[in-house]
Amino acid sequence: MTGATPSILIVDDQRPFQLMMKGILHSLGYRTIDFAHHGELALQRCQQQRYQIIFIDYNLGTGKNGRQLLEDLRQFGLLDADSICMLVTGENTVPMVISAVELEPDDYLMKPFSQSVLRSRLQRIQQKKHCLYGVYQAMMMQDWPTVEVQARHLLEQYPRYAPYLRRIQVQAMLHTGKFDAAKTELAPILSQRRPHWALLQQARLEMESGQHQRCQALCEEALSTNKYLVEAYDLQSENLMRGGDPDQARQLLKKALEISPYQLQRLQQFFQLSLRTGRQNDTLQAARQMYELTRRAGSNDPKQLLNYVRCLLNAVSASTEASQKNRLQQESLLIMHRARRDEHLLRKMDYECFERLCMARLDAADGRHLQARRSCQELALQLGEEDPLCCDLAMLCNQIGEFELAEQLEPAARLDADPIALSLWYQQQQQVEPQRLAFRQFSRQGLRCYEEADFAGAAKYYEQALLWAPHNSSTQLNLLQSVLQCISQDMPIVSVTPAEIIRRIQLQPLVGAQQERLQMLQRQYGDLTASGKLAG
């Protein structure tokens, strides 16, 4: 530990606990003590100076909880290799304890605790940090070859830390792809006590070599002695995914989330698996949990909110039951209304544009296609080619049958770096794929007939295409052009008249090129009427 009197930060929203901790620490000889009553303030203090010891209460009221604060401190590099982070909580529920332990803080204290307990814990951690400084420093740098070398070297000097150092050594070997060396290192350990960490490291090695059944068996062995070992469920889930059983993988992640529900990465994996296996209720629940988790943490990242709303809108579009559809619509509107009051969100993105896209998608889901089309045309002109909301515009286009525009937007939509948004877009594409395929088939047949001067056949196929996308403006114009050609070539009259088609098209908003084409066809219609080939 650097310095004779290390600086300490106590992060707790309760003033009595802050004062009590200060008194205990003073009696232990510590003098430089600061306080932060919420996670955001703690993050600011750690950005301004380095603390050697940080006590973090798990439940900090509003804003970031202790878990998220510790994750942020690590992510932003605000901890030194010899810094000590201790999570403190008064709650002893299984989900709370497991979620805290998963983070691997330097220690975990349950309230209330005595001065002697705190002294012994601090002395033990300080000694370990001092002895194993080289390993901690290399791990912070993610320099795994150095981690392996340091762990092997320190094993000789500090045999009392052998279990920890062997685990770190094997972990480093896995990171660097030295699977055979890792197996050799694990063999004597597993021949004796078979600790959980060794069983799971061996299980990962079996998975990497394609031995999926062996991996599952080792995970089950670890779980037989500790049913709260969430890492074993995670590993089993990943193993089943690789073995081609995504639904069973999803069920195992669900078990892990029941034990430890506050891990964002696990929620994201569960979301993706639920989406992939068509479990809509689980997909919605995971999206809701990710949104609530980041909202409670005071995160300024809007992605979870946007993805939650996107998920709701996909569910609204796919719903066939009126009461469920209405409930999902109301939930969507409530979340969007709440977001309007979020100043951080409004500063980070064009929320007004996103909300208009969402309202247009709700219009389309309720059958108000012309209103949705009008919004679509306006937004298509407004959004740039690299706007991340192109993904949402593409989903709106699919809903209203503008499949060609959706395909044009696909390259821009793929630029959205958020994998969950893209997964939701892919899900929607799968939902509309039958309509898209039928529409595309009839449209292509119509084009081929038109190119062969079979204008009656072209009109017939374009009418068939419109059964799958009734408000597709390009196909409406193609149908009008084909019908006018039939009349000009004295071909048999098709079932629909030019006047009817023009009336339908005029109800729809058209972009510049489409408007010009309609005007050209209207002039052709006028010429045919004037020539007597068509009744006015």
Coordinates of C-alpha atoms in Angstrom, one line a residue:
M1 CA 0.0 0.0 0.0
T2 CA 1.5 3.3 -1.1
G3 CA 1.9 6.0 1.6
A4 CA 1.8 5.8 5.4
T5 CA -1.7 7.2 5.7
P6 CA -3.7 6.1 2.7
S7 CA -6.6 8.2 1.5
I8 CA -10.1 6.7 2.0
L9 CA -13.4 7.2 0.3
I10 CA -16.6 6.1 2.0
V11 CA -19.6 5.8 -0.5
D12 CA -22.8 5.5 1.4
D13 CA -26.1 7.4 1.3
Q14 CA -26.7 7.2 5.1
R15 CA -25.0 9.9 7.2
P16 CA -25.0 7.9 10.4
F17 CA -23.0 5.1 8.8
Q18 CA -20.6 7.6 7.3
L19 CA -19.9 9.0 10.8
M20 CA -19.7 5.6 12.3
M21 CA -17.1 4.4 9.7
K22 CA -15.1 7.6 10.2
G23 CA -14.9 7.0 13.9
I24 CA -13.8 3.4 13.4
L25 CA -11.2 4.3 10.8
H26 CA -9.9 7.2 13.0
S27 CA -9.4 4.7 15.9
L28 CA -7.4 2.5 13.4
G29 CA -5.1 5.4 12.6
Y30 CA -6.6 6.6 9.3
R31 CA -6.9 10.4 8.9
T32 CA -7.6 11.2 5.2
I33 CA -11.2 10.3 4.8
D34 CA -13.7 11.7 2.2
F35 CA -17.4 10.9 1.7
A36 CA -19.8 10.5 -1.3
H37 CA -23.5 10.0 -0.7
H38 CA -24.2 8.7 -4.2
G39 CA -22.4 6.9 -7.0
E40 CA -22.1 9.8 -9.4
L41 CA -20.4 12.0 -6.8
A42 CA -18.1 9.1 -5.9
L43 CA -17.1 8.7 -9.6
Q44 CA -16.3 12.5 -9.8
R45 CA -14.1 12.3 -6.6
C46 CA -12.2 9.3 -8.0
Q47 CA -11.6 11.2 -11.3
Q48 CA -10.1 14.1 -9.3
Q49 CA -7.8 12.0 -7.0
R50 CA -6.7 8.4 -6.4
Y51 CA -8.0 6.7 -3.3
Q52 CA -6.1 3.7 -1.8
I53 CA -9.2 2.3 0.0
I54 CA -12.8 2.7 -1.1
F55 CA -15.8 1.4 0.9
I56 CA -18.9 1.1 -1.3
D57 CA -22.4 0.5 0.0
Y58 CA -24.2 -1.8 -2.4
N59 CA -27.5 0.0 -2.1
L60 CA -27.0 3.7 -2.7
G61 CA -30.7 4.7 -3.0
T62 CA -31.3 6.5 -6.3
G63 CA -28.7 6.5 -9.1
K64 CA -25.9 4.0 -9.4
N65 CA -25.8 1.2 -7.0
G66 CA -22.5 -0.1 -5.6
R67 CA -22.2 -2.8 -8.3
Q68 CA -22.4 -0.3 -11.1
L69 CA -20.0 2.1 -9.4
L70 CA -17.4 -0.6 -9.0
E71 CA -17.8 -1.6 -12.7
D72 CA -17.4 2.1 -13.7
L73 CA -14.3 2.5 -11.6
R74 CA -12.7 -0.4 -13.3
Q75 CA -13.9 0.5 -16.8
F76 CA -12.5 4.0 -16.5
G77 CA -9.2 3.0 -15.0
L78 CA -9.8 4.8 -11.7
L79 CA -8.3 2.1 -9.5
D80 CA -4.6 1.4 -9.0
A81 CA -3.2 -2.2 -8.8
D82 CA -2.9 -1.8 -5.0
S83 CA -6.2 -0.1 -4.5
I84 CA -8.7 -1.8 -2.1
C85 CA -12.4 -1.9 -2.9
M86 CA -14.8 -3.3 -0.3
L87 CA -18.5 -3.7 -0.9
V88 CA -20.6 -3.1 2.2
T89 CA -24.3 -4.0 2.6
G90 CA -26.9 -4.6 5.2
E91 CA -28.9 -7.0 3.0
N92 CA -28.1 -10.7 3.0
T93 CA -30.5 -12.0 0.4
V94 CA -29.1 -14.6 -2.0
P95 CA -29.4 -12.4 -5.1
M96 CA -27.7 -9.5 -3.4
V97 CA -24.9 -11.5 -2.0
I98 CA -24.2 -13.5 -5.2
S99 CA -24.3 -10.3 -7.3
A100 CA -21.8 -8.7 -5.0
V101 CA -19.5 -11.7 -4.9
E102 CA -19.6 -12.1 -8.7
L103 CA -17.9 -8.7 -9.1
E104 CA -14.9 -10.1 -7.1
P105 CA -14.3 -7.0 -4.9
D106 CA -11.3 -7.2 -2.6
D107 CA -13.7 -8.0 0.2
Y108 CA -17.4 -8.0 1.1
L109 CA -18.7 -6.8 4.5
M110 CA -22.1 -7.4 6.0
K111 CA -23.5 -4.7 8.3
P112 CA -23.1 -4.5 11.2
F113 CA -19.4 -5.3 11.7
S114 CA -17.0 -4.6 14.5
Q115 CA -13.8 -2.6 14.6
S116 CA -11.7 -5.7 15.0
V117 CA -13.3 -7.4 12.0
L118 CA -12.6 -4.3 9.9
R119 CA -9.0 -4.1 11.1
S120 CA -8.3 -7.8 10.4
R121 CA -9.9 -7.6 6.9
L122 CA -8.0 -4.5 5.9
Q123 CA -4.7 -6.0 7.2
R124 CA -5.2 -9.2 5.3
I125 CA -6.1 -7.5 2.0
Q126 CA -3.3 -5.0 2.3
Q127 CA -0.8 -7.7 2.8
K128 CA -2.1 -9.7 -0.2
K129 CA -2.1 -6.6 -2.4
H130 CA 1.5 -5.9 -1.4
C131 CA 2.8 -9.4 -2.0
L132 CA 1.0 -10.0 -5.3
Y133 CA 1.3 -6.4 -6.7
G134 CA 3.0 -7.7 -9.9
V135 CA 0.0 -9.9 -10.7
Y136 CA -2.6 -7.3 -10.0
Q137 CA -0.8 -4.7 -12.1
A138 CA -0.5 -7.1 -15.1
M139 CA -4.2 -8.1 -14.7
M140 CA -5.2 -4.4 -14.8
M141 CA -3.2 -4.0 -18.1
Q142 CA -4.7 -7.3 -19.3
D143 CA -1.2 -8.4 -20.0
W144 CA -2.0 -12.2 -19.7
P145 CA 1.5 -13.5 -20.6
T146 CA 3.0 -11.4 -17.8
V147 CA 0.2 -12.5 -15.5
E148 CA 1.2 -16.1 -16.1
V149 CA 4.9 -15.4 -15.5
Q150 CA 4.2 -13.4 -12.3
A151 CA 1.8 -16.0 -10.9
R152 CA 4.4 -18.8 -11.4
H153 CA 7.1 -16.7 -9.9
L154 CA 5.1 -15.6 -6.8
L155 CA 3.9 -19.2 -6.2
E156 CA 7.4 -19.9 -4.9
Q157 CA 7.6 -16.9 -2.7
Y158 CA 4.1 -16.9 -1.2
P159 CA 2.7 -20.5 -1.0
R160 CA -0.1 -19.3 1.3
Y161 CA -1.6 -17.6 -1.8
A162 CA -1.2 -20.8 -3.9
P163 CA -5.0 -21.4 -4.6
Y164 CA -5.5 -17.9 -5.9
L165 CA -2.2 -17.8 -7.9
R166 CA -2.9 -21.2 -9.5
R167 CA -6.4 -20.0 -10.5
I168 CA -5.0 -16.8 -12.0
Q169 CA -2.2 -18.8 -13.8
V170 CA -4.8 -21.1 -15.5
Q171 CA -6.9 -18.1 -16.4
A172 CA -4.0 -16.5 -18.1
M173 CA -3.3 -19.7 -20.0
L174 CA -6.9 -19.7 -21.2
H175 CA -6.6 -16.1 -22.4
T176 CA -3.5 -16.9 -24.4
G177 CA -4.8 -20.1 -25.9
K178 CA -2.4 -22.4 -24.0
F179 CA -5.0 -25.1 -23.5
D180 CA -2.7 -28.1 -23.2
A181 CA -0.6 -26.3 -20.6
A182 CA -3.7 -25.3 -18.7
K183 CA -4.9 -29.0 -18.6
T184 CA -1.5 -30.0 -17.3
E185 CA -1.7 -27.4 -14.6
L186 CA -5.2 -28.5 -13.6
A187 CA -4.6 -32.2 -13.5
P188 CA -2.9 -32.5 -10.1
I189 CA -5.4 -30.0 -8.6
L190 CA -8.4 -32.0 -9.8
S191 CA -6.9 -35.3 -8.6
Q192 CA -7.2 -34.0 -5.1
R193 CA -9.8 -31.5 -3.8
R194 CA -11.6 -30.6 -7.0
P195 CA -12.3 -27.0 -6.1
H196 CA -15.1 -25.2 -8.0
W197 CA -12.8 -22.9 -9.9
A198 CA -10.7 -25.8 -11.2
L199 CA -13.8 -27.8 -12.2
L200 CA -15.1 -24.8 -14.2
Q201 CA -11.7 -24.0 -15.8
Q202 CA -11.5 -27.7 -16.9
A203 CA -15.1 -27.4 -18.2
R204 CA -14.2 -24.4 -20.3
L205 CA -11.2 -26.3 -21.7
E206 CA -13.5 -29.2 -22.6
M207 CA -15.9 -26.8 -24.3
E208 CA -13.1 -25.2 -26.3
S209 CA -12.0 -28.6 -27.6
G210 CA -15.6 -29.5 -28.6
Q211 CA -16.2 -32.0 -25.7
H212 CA -19.6 -30.6 -24.8
Q213 CA -20.9 -33.5 -22.7
R214 CA -17.7 -33.4 -20.6
C215 CA -18.2 -29.7 -20.1
Q216 CA -21.8 -30.2 -18.9
A217 CA -20.8 -33.0 -16.6
L218 CA -18.1 -30.9 -14.9
C219 CA -20.5 -28.0 -14.5
E220 CA -23.0 -30.3 -12.9
E221 CA -20.4 -31.6 -10.5
A222 CA -19.6 -28.0 -9.4
L223 CA -23.3 -27.2 -9.0
S224 CA -23.9 -30.4 -7.0
T225 CA -22.0 -28.9 -4.1
N226 CA -23.0 -25.2 -4.7
K227 CA -26.3 -24.6 -6.4
Y228 CA -25.7 -20.8 -6.4
L229 CA -22.6 -21.1 -8.6
V230 CA -23.9 -18.8 -11.4
E231 CA -20.7 -19.0 -13.4
A232 CA -21.5 -22.7 -13.9
Y233 CA -24.9 -21.9 -15.4
D234 CA -23.3 -19.3 -17.6
L235 CA -20.7 -21.8 -18.8
Q236 CA -23.3 -24.5 -19.4
S237 CA -25.4 -22.0 -21.4
E238 CA -22.5 -21.0 -23.6
N239 CA -21.6 -24.7 -24.1
L240 CA -25.2 -25.6 -25.1
M241 CA -25.2 -22.7 -27.6
R242 CA -22.0 -24.0 -29.2
G243 CA -23.6 -27.4 -29.3
G244 CA -26.7 -26.1 -31.1
D245 CA -29.3 -26.1 -28.3
P246 CA -30.2 -22.4 -27.8
D247 CA -33.5 -23.1 -26.0
Q248 CA -31.9 -25.1 -23.3
A249 CA -29.1 -22.5 -23.1
R250 CA -31.8 -19.9 -22.5
Q251 CA -33.3 -21.9 -19.7
L252 CA -30.0 -22.2 -17.9
L253 CA -29.4 -18.4 -18.2
K254 CA -32.8 -17.9 -16.7
K255 CA -31.7 -19.9 -13.7
A256 CA -28.6 -17.8 -13.4
L257 CA -30.7 -14.6 -13.5
E258 CA -33.0 -15.9 -10.7
I259 CA -29.8 -16.2 -8.5
S260 CA -28.0 -13.1 -9.7
P261 CA -30.4 -10.7 -11.6
Y262 CA -28.3 -7.5 -11.7
Q263 CA -25.7 -8.5 -14.3
L264 CA -26.2 -6.5 -17.5
Q265 CA -24.1 -8.7 -19.7
R266 CA -26.0 -11.8 -18.6
L267 CA -29.3 -10.0 -19.3
Q268 CA -28.2 -9.1 -22.8
Q269 CA -27.3 -12.7 -23.5
F270 CA -30.6 -13.9 -22.2
F271 CA -32.4 -11.3 -24.3
Q272 CA -30.6 -12.5 -27.5
L273 CA -31.4 -16.1 -26.8
S274 CA -35.0 -15.4 -26.0
L275 CA -35.3 -13.4 -29.2
R276 CA -33.6 -16.2 -31.2
T277 CA -35.9 -18.9 -29.8
G278 CA -39.1 -16.8 -30.2
R279 CA -39.8 -16.4 -26.5
Q280 CA -41.6 -13.1 -26.7
N281 CA -42.5 -12.8 -23.0
D282 CA -38.9 -13.5 -21.9
T283 CA -37.6 -11.1 -24.6
L284 CA -39.8 -8.3 -23.2
Q285 CA -39.0 -9.1 -19.6
A286 CA -35.2 -9.0 -20.3
A287 CA -35.6 -5.7 -22.2
R288 CA -37.6 -4.3 -19.3
Q289 CA -35.0 -5.4 -16.8
M290 CA -32.1 -4.0 -18.8
Y291 CA -33.9 -0.7 -19.0
E292 CA -34.7 -0.6 -15.3
L293 CA -31.2 -1.6 -14.3
T294 CA -29.6 1.2 -16.3
R295 CA -32.2 3.7 -15.3
R296 CA -31.7 3.0 -11.6
A297 CA -28.0 3.3 -12.1
G298 CA -28.4 6.9 -13.5
S299 CA -26.8 5.8 -16.8
N300 CA -26.8 8.5 -19.5
D301 CA -26.7 5.9 -22.2
P302 CA -30.1 5.9 -24.0
K303 CA -29.6 2.5 -25.7
Q304 CA -31.5 0.4 -23.2
L305 CA -34.5 2.7 -23.3
L306 CA -34.6 2.8 -27.1
N307 CA -34.3 -1.0 -27.3
Y308 CA -37.0 -1.5 -24.7
V309 CA -39.4 0.6 -26.8
R310 CA -38.3 -1.1 -30.0
C311 CA -39.0 -4.5 -28.4
L312 CA -42.5 -3.3 -27.3
L313 CA -43.3 -2.1 -30.8
N314 CA -42.2 -5.3 -32.4
A315 CA -44.5 -7.1 -29.9
V316 CA -47.4 -4.8 -30.8
S317 CA -46.9 -5.5 -34.5
A318 CA -46.8 -9.2 -34.0
S319 CA -49.7 -9.4 -31.5
T320 CA -53.0 -10.8 -32.7
E321 CA -54.9 -10.5 -29.4
A322 CA -56.6 -7.2 -28.9
S323 CA -56.2 -6.9 -25.1
Q324 CA -52.5 -7.8 -25.2
K325 CA -51.9 -5.4 -28.1
N326 CA -53.6 -2.6 -26.2
R327 CA -51.6 -3.3 -23.1
L328 CA -48.3 -3.2 -25.0
Q329 CA -49.3 0.0 -26.8
Q330 CA -50.1 1.7 -23.4
E331 CA -46.7 0.5 -22.0
S332 CA -44.9 1.9 -25.1
L333 CA -46.6 5.3 -24.7
L334 CA -45.9 5.4 -21.0
I335 CA -42.2 4.8 -21.4
M336 CA -41.9 7.3 -24.3
H337 CA -43.8 9.9 -22.2
R338 CA -41.5 9.4 -19.2
A339 CA -38.4 9.7 -21.5
R340 CA -39.5 13.2 -22.5
R341 CA -38.5 14.4 -19.0
D342 CA -35.0 13.0 -19.2
E343 CA -32.7 15.9 -20.0
H344 CA -29.6 13.7 -20.3
L345 CA -31.4 11.6 -23.0
L346 CA -32.6 14.7 -24.9
R347 CA -29.1 16.0 -25.0
K348 CA -27.6 12.8 -26.3
M349 CA -29.9 12.1 -29.2
D350 CA -32.7 13.3 -31.5
Y351 CA -35.4 11.9 -29.2
E352 CA -38.1 13.8 -31.0
C353 CA -37.3 12.0 -34.3
F354 CA -37.2 8.7 -32.5
E355 CA -40.6 9.4 -30.9
R356 CA -42.1 10.3 -34.3
L357 CA -40.8 7.0 -35.7
C358 CA -42.3 5.1 -32.8
M359 CA -45.7 6.9 -33.1
A360 CA -45.7 6.1 -36.9
R361 CA -45.1 2.4 -36.1
L362 CA -48.0 2.5 -33.6
D363 CA -50.2 4.1 -36.3
A364 CA -49.2 1.3 -38.7
A365 CA -50.0 -1.4 -36.1
D366 CA -53.5 0.2 -35.6
G367 CA -54.2 0.2 -39.4
R368 CA -53.6 4.0 -39.9
H369 CA -51.3 3.3 -42.8
L370 CA -51.7 6.6 -44.6
Q371 CA -50.8 8.6 -41.5
A372 CA -47.8 6.2 -41.0
R373 CA -46.7 6.6 -44.6
R374 CA -46.8 10.4 -44.3
S375 CA -44.5 10.3 -41.3
C376 CA -42.3 7.8 -43.1
Q377 CA -41.8 10.0 -46.1
E378 CA -41.1 13.1 -44.0
L379 CA -38.6 11.2 -41.8
A380 CA -36.9 9.6 -44.8
L381 CA -36.0 13.1 -46.1
Q382 CA -34.9 14.2 -42.6
L383 CA -32.5 11.3 -41.6
G384 CA -29.0 11.2 -42.9
E385 CA -27.4 8.1 -44.4
E386 CA -25.5 7.3 -41.3
D387 CA -28.1 8.2 -38.7
P388 CA -28.5 5.3 -36.2
L389 CA -32.3 5.8 -36.4
C390 CA -32.2 4.4 -39.9
C391 CA -32.7 1.0 -38.2
D392 CA -36.1 2.3 -36.9
L393 CA -37.0 3.8 -40.2
A394 CA -36.3 0.5 -41.9
M395 CA -38.7 -1.2 -39.4
L396 CA -41.4 1.4 -40.1
C397 CA -41.0 0.8 -43.9
N398 CA -41.4 -3.0 -43.4
Q399 CA -44.6 -2.4 -41.4
I400 CA -46.3 -0.3 -44.1
G401 CA -45.1 -2.4 -47.0
E402 CA -42.4 -0.1 -48.3
F403 CA -40.1 -3.1 -48.8
E404 CA -37.9 -1.5 -51.5
L405 CA -37.1 1.5 -49.2
A406 CA -36.4 -0.8 -46.3
E407 CA -33.9 -2.7 -48.5
Q408 CA -32.3 0.6 -49.5
L409 CA -31.9 1.5 -45.8
E410 CA -30.3 -1.8 -44.9
P411 CA -26.7 -0.7 -45.4
A412 CA -27.3 2.4 -43.2
A413 CA -29.2 0.4 -40.6
R414 CA -26.3 -2.0 -40.3
L415 CA -24.1 1.0 -39.2
D416 CA -25.9 1.0 -35.9
A417 CA -23.3 -0.5 -33.6
D418 CA -25.8 -1.7 -31.0
P419 CA -26.3 -5.4 -31.4
I420 CA -29.7 -5.5 -29.7
A421 CA -31.2 -2.9 -32.0
L422 CA -30.0 -4.9 -35.0
S423 CA -31.3 -8.2 -33.5
L424 CA -34.8 -6.5 -33.1
W425 CA -34.6 -5.4 -36.7
Y426 CA -33.7 -8.9 -37.9
Q427 CA -36.6 -10.3 -35.8
Q428 CA -39.0 -7.9 -37.5
Q429 CA -37.6 -8.8 -40.9
Q430 CA -38.3 -12.5 -40.2
Q431 CA -41.8 -11.6 -39.2
V432 CA -42.6 -9.8 -42.5
E433 CA -40.5 -12.2 -44.6
P434 CA -43.5 -14.1 -46.1
Q435 CA -45.2 -10.9 -47.2
R436 CA -41.9 -9.5 -48.5
L437 CA -41.2 -12.7 -50.6
A438 CA -44.7 -12.8 -52.0
F439 CA -44.7 -9.1 -52.8
R440 CA -41.2 -9.3 -54.4
Q441 CA -42.2 -12.4 -56.5
F442 CA -45.4 -10.8 -58.0
S443 CA -43.6 -7.4 -58.5
R444 CA -40.8 -9.1 -60.5
Q445 CA -43.3 -11.1 -62.6
G446 CA -45.1 -7.8 -63.3
L447 CA -41.9 -6.1 -64.4
R448 CA -41.0 -9.1 -66.6
C449 CA -44.4 -9.0 -68.3
Y450 CA -44.2 -5.2 -68.8
E451 CA -40.7 -5.6 -70.4
E452 CA -42.3 -8.2 -72.8
A453 CA -45.1 -5.7 -73.6
D454 CA -47.7 -8.0 -71.9
F455 CA -49.3 -5.0 -70.1
A456 CA -52.4 -6.9 -69.1
G457 CA -50.3 -9.6 -67.5
A458 CA -48.2 -6.9 -65.8
A459 CA -51.3 -5.2 -64.3
K460 CA -52.5 -8.6 -63.0
Y461 CA -49.3 -9.3 -61.2
Y462 CA -49.0 -5.8 -59.8
E463 CA -52.5 -6.2 -58.4
Q464 CA -51.4 -9.4 -56.8
A465 CA -48.4 -7.7 -55.3
L466 CA -50.6 -5.0 -53.8
L467 CA -52.6 -7.7 -51.9
W468 CA -49.4 -8.1 -49.8
A469 CA -48.5 -4.4 -49.6
P470 CA -51.7 -2.4 -50.3
H471 CA -50.1 1.0 -49.8
N472 CA -46.9 0.5 -51.7
S473 CA -46.7 3.7 -53.7
S474 CA -44.2 2.4 -56.3
T475 CA -46.3 -0.6 -57.1
Q476 CA -49.5 1.5 -57.3
L477 CA -47.7 3.7 -59.9
N478 CA -46.5 0.6 -61.8
L479 CA -50.1 -0.7 -61.9
L480 CA -51.3 2.7 -63.2
Q481 CA -48.7 2.7 -65.9
S482 CA -49.5 -0.9 -67.0
V483 CA -53.3 -0.1 -67.1
L484 CA -52.7 3.0 -69.2
Q485 CA -50.5 1.0 -71.6
C486 CA -53.3 -1.6 -71.9
I487 CA -55.8 1.1 -72.9
S488 CA -53.4 2.8 -75.3
Q489 CA -52.6 -0.6 -77.0
D490 CA -56.4 -1.5 -77.2
M491 CA -55.8 -4.5 -74.9
P492 CA -58.6 -6.0 -72.8
I493 CA -59.5 -3.7 -69.9
V494 CA -58.3 -5.0 -66.5
S495 CA -60.5 -5.1 -63.3
V496 CA -59.4 -1.7 -62.0
T497 CA -59.8 1.6 -63.8
P498 CA -57.1 4.4 -64.0
A499 CA -59.3 6.8 -62.1
E500 CA -59.6 4.4 -59.2
I501 CA -55.8 3.9 -59.0
I502 CA -55.2 7.7 -59.3
R503 CA -57.6 8.3 -56.4
R504 CA -55.8 5.8 -54.2
I505 CA -52.3 7.2 -55.1
Q506 CA -53.4 10.8 -54.4
L507 CA -54.4 9.8 -50.8
Q508 CA -50.8 8.8 -50.2
P509 CA -47.8 11.1 -49.6
L510 CA -45.2 10.8 -52.4
V511 CA -41.6 11.8 -52.6
G512 CA -40.3 14.0 -55.4
A513 CA -39.5 11.4 -58.0
Q514 CA -42.8 9.6 -57.3
Q515 CA -44.7 12.8 -57.5
E516 CA -43.2 13.6 -60.9
R517 CA -44.0 10.2 -62.2
L518 CA -47.7 10.5 -61.1
Q519 CA -47.9 13.9 -62.9
M520 CA -46.5 12.3 -66.1
L521 CA -49.0 9.4 -65.8
Q522 CA -51.9 11.8 -65.2
R523 CA -51.0 13.7 -68.4
Q524 CA -51.0 10.4 -70.2
Y525 CA -54.4 9.6 -68.7
G526 CA -55.6 13.0 -69.9
D527 CA -54.3 12.4 -73.4
L528 CA -56.1 9.0 -73.6
T529 CA -59.3 10.6 -72.4
A530 CA -59.0 13.4 -75.0
S531 CA -58.4 10.9 -77.7
G532 CA -61.6 9.0 -76.9
K533 CA -59.9 5.8 -75.9
L534 CA -60.9 6.4 -72.3
A535 CA -64.1 7.8 -70.9
G536 CA -63.6 10.9 -68.8

